[in-house]
XYZ file of C-alpha atoms in Angstrom:
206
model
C 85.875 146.564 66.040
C 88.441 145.654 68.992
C 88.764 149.369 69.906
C 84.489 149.633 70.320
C 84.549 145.759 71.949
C 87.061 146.871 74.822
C 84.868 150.048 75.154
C 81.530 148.048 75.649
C 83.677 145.593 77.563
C 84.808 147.733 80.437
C 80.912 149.590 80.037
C 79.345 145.986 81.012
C 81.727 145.188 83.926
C 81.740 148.424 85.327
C 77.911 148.642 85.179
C 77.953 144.999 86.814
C 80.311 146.112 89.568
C 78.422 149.053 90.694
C 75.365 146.721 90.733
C 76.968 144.189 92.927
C 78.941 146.795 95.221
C 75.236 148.876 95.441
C 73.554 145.743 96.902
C 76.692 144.975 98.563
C 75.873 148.135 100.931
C 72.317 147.589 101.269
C 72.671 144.025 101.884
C 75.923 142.764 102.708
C 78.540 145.486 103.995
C 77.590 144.681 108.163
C 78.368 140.602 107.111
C 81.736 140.293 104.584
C 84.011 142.491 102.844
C 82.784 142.751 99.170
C 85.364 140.758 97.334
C 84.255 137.559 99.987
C 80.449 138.309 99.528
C 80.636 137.860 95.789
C 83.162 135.362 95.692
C 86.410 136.892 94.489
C 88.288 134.770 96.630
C 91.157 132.013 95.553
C 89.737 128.324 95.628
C 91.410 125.262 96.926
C 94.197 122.992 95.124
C 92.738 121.263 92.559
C 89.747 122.622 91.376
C 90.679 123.651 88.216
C 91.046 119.970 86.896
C 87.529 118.887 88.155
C 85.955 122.585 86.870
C 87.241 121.499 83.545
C 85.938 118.303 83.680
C 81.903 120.025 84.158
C 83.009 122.135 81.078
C 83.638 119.248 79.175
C 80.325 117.750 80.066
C 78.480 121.271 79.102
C 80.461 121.225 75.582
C 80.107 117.747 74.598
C 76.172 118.547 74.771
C 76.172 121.861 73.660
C 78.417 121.736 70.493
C 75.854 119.272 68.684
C 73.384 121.818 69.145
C 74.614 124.557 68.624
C 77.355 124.100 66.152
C 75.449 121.385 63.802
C 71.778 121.180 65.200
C 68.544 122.737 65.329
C 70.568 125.328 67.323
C 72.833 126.418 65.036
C 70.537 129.152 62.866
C 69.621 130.706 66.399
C 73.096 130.882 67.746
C 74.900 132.519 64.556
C 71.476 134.805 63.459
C 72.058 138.676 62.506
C 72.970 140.750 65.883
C 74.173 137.865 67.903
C 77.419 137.130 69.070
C 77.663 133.903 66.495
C 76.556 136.097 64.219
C 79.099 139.112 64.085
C 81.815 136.616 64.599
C 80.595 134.473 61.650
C 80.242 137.772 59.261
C 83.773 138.893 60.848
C 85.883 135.517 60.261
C 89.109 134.906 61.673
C 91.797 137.595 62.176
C 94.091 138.743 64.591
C 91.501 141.341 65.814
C 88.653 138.725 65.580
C 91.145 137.028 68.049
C 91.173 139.760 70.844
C 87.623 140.702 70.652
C 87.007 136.969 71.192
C 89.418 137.471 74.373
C 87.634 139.820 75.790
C 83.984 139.323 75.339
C 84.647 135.140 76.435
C 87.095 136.061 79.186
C 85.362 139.136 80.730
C 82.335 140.884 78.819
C 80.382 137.396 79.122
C 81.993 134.809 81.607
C 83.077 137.446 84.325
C 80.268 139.722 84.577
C 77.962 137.275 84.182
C 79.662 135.070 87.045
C 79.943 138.206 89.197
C 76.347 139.184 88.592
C 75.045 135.585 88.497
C 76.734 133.638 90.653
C 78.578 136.021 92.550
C 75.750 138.153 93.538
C 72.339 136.123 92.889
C 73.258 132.485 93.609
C 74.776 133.274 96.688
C 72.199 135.193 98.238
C 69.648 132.488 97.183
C 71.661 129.636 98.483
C 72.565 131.612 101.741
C 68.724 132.218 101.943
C 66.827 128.748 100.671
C 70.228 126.344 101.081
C 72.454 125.088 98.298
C 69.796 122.579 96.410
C 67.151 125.329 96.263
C 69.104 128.307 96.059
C 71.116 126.877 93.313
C 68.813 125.727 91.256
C 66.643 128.931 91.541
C 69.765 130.634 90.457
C 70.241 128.654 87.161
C 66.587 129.014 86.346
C 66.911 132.742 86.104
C 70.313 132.282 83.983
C 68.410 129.829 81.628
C 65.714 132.351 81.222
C 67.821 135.303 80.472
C 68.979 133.479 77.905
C 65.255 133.363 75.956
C 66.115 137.197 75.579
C 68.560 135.455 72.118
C 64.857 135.256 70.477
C 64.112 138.367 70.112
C 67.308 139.398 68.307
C 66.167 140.889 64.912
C 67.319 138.395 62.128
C 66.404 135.231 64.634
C 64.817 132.332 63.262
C 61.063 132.331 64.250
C 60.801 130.648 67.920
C 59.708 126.953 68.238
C 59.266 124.818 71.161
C 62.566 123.222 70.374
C 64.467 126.437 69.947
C 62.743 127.851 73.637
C 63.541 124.505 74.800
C 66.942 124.411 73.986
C 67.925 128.266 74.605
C 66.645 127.521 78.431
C 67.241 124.162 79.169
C 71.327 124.359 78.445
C 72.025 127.601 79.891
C 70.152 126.357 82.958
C 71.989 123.219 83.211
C 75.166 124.871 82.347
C 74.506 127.612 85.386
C 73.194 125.068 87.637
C 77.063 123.317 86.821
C 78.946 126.667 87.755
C 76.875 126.692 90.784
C 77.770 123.547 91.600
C 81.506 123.879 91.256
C 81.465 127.421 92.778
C 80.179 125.728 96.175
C 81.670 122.009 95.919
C 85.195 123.123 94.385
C 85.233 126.278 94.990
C 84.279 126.721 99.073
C 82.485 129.841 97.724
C 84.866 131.296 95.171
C 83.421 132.007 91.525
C 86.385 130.958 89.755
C 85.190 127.788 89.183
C 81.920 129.270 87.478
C 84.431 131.798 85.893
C 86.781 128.945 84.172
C 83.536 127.166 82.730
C 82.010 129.787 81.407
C 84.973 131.816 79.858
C 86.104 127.927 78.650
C 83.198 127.403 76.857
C 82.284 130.554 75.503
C 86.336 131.017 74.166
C 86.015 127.446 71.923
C 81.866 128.509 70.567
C 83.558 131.905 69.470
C 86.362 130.499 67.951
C 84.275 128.139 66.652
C 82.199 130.395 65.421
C 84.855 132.753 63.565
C 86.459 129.959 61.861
């Protein structure tokens, strides 16, 4: 299980960097170096402690949901993430796939690809208020995709609801940090996403 998770790990970023370096040279190469263009630059002093506070925000909403409400049969259903770590439990290998799909399968290619490479071209092209929320409408609706797992509960207007609405909040969040905390870098995004996906996992296992 570890040995085909680190496999499927390195697959996704490696897939995600060619994407971003590929528009990188279409778009971007005549403007930034690639590590500025998408972000992978350090952050000022501090903005760790107020990224953590915009996770907490996301988790105290999501964890009722998700973990104990009308989310909870969606989130852990056959073939999703919940699901293989509920049917796994907790182990020492449960423990490092959890690593690396929260750390870098999920939270840093989806920061690169998301943040790194969509948001900022949006923002760059519409401003922050537009761009950025454009940005975390397309992350919200990505999300939907959690319906059509086989073994998911049969879609309702609260399920839709709920798979769109808090991944678009959450992404509009990361956005937000990335910019306001950040000055541009995606760790922000990065520490609130791999944050929050690390405790539903573990959550998830236990």
């Amino acid at each position: 299980m570890l040995t085909q998770e680190a496999i499927n790990t390195l697959s996704q970023l490696t897939l995600t960097l060619v994407i971003c370096g590929a528009a990188w040279v279409v778009f971007g190469r005549k403007n930034a170096a690639l590590r500025e263009w998408l972000g992978l630059i350090s952050a000022p002093s501090g903005w760790w402690k107020k990224s953590l506070l915009l996770w907490l925000l996301v988790y105290v909403i999501s964890v009722p949901l998700f973990h104990f409400g009308p989310l909870a049969e969606l989130a852990t259903a056959e073939g999703t993430v919940g699901g293989r770590l509920v049917e796994a439990g907790m182990s020492g290998e449960t423990v490092g796939v959890i690593l690396l799909m929260a750390l870098i399968k999920t939270a840093l290619t989806e920061e690169l690809f998301f943040r790194g490479l969509i948001a900022k071209r949006l923002i760059n092209r519409f401003g922050f208020a537009a761009g950025n929320m454009a940005q975390a409408l397309i992350f919200g609706a990505v999300h939907l995709a959690i319906l059509a797992v086989p073994g998911a509960p049969p879609a309702t207007v609260l399920t839709i609801s709920g798979m769109f609405l808090l991944p678009m909040f959450a992404g509009w969040l990361m956005g937000y940090a990335n910019e306001r905390y950040g000055n541009g870098s995606i760790l922000p995004g990065w520490l609130i996403h791999a944050a929050g996906n690390l405790v539903s996992y573990i959550t998830f296992a236990i």
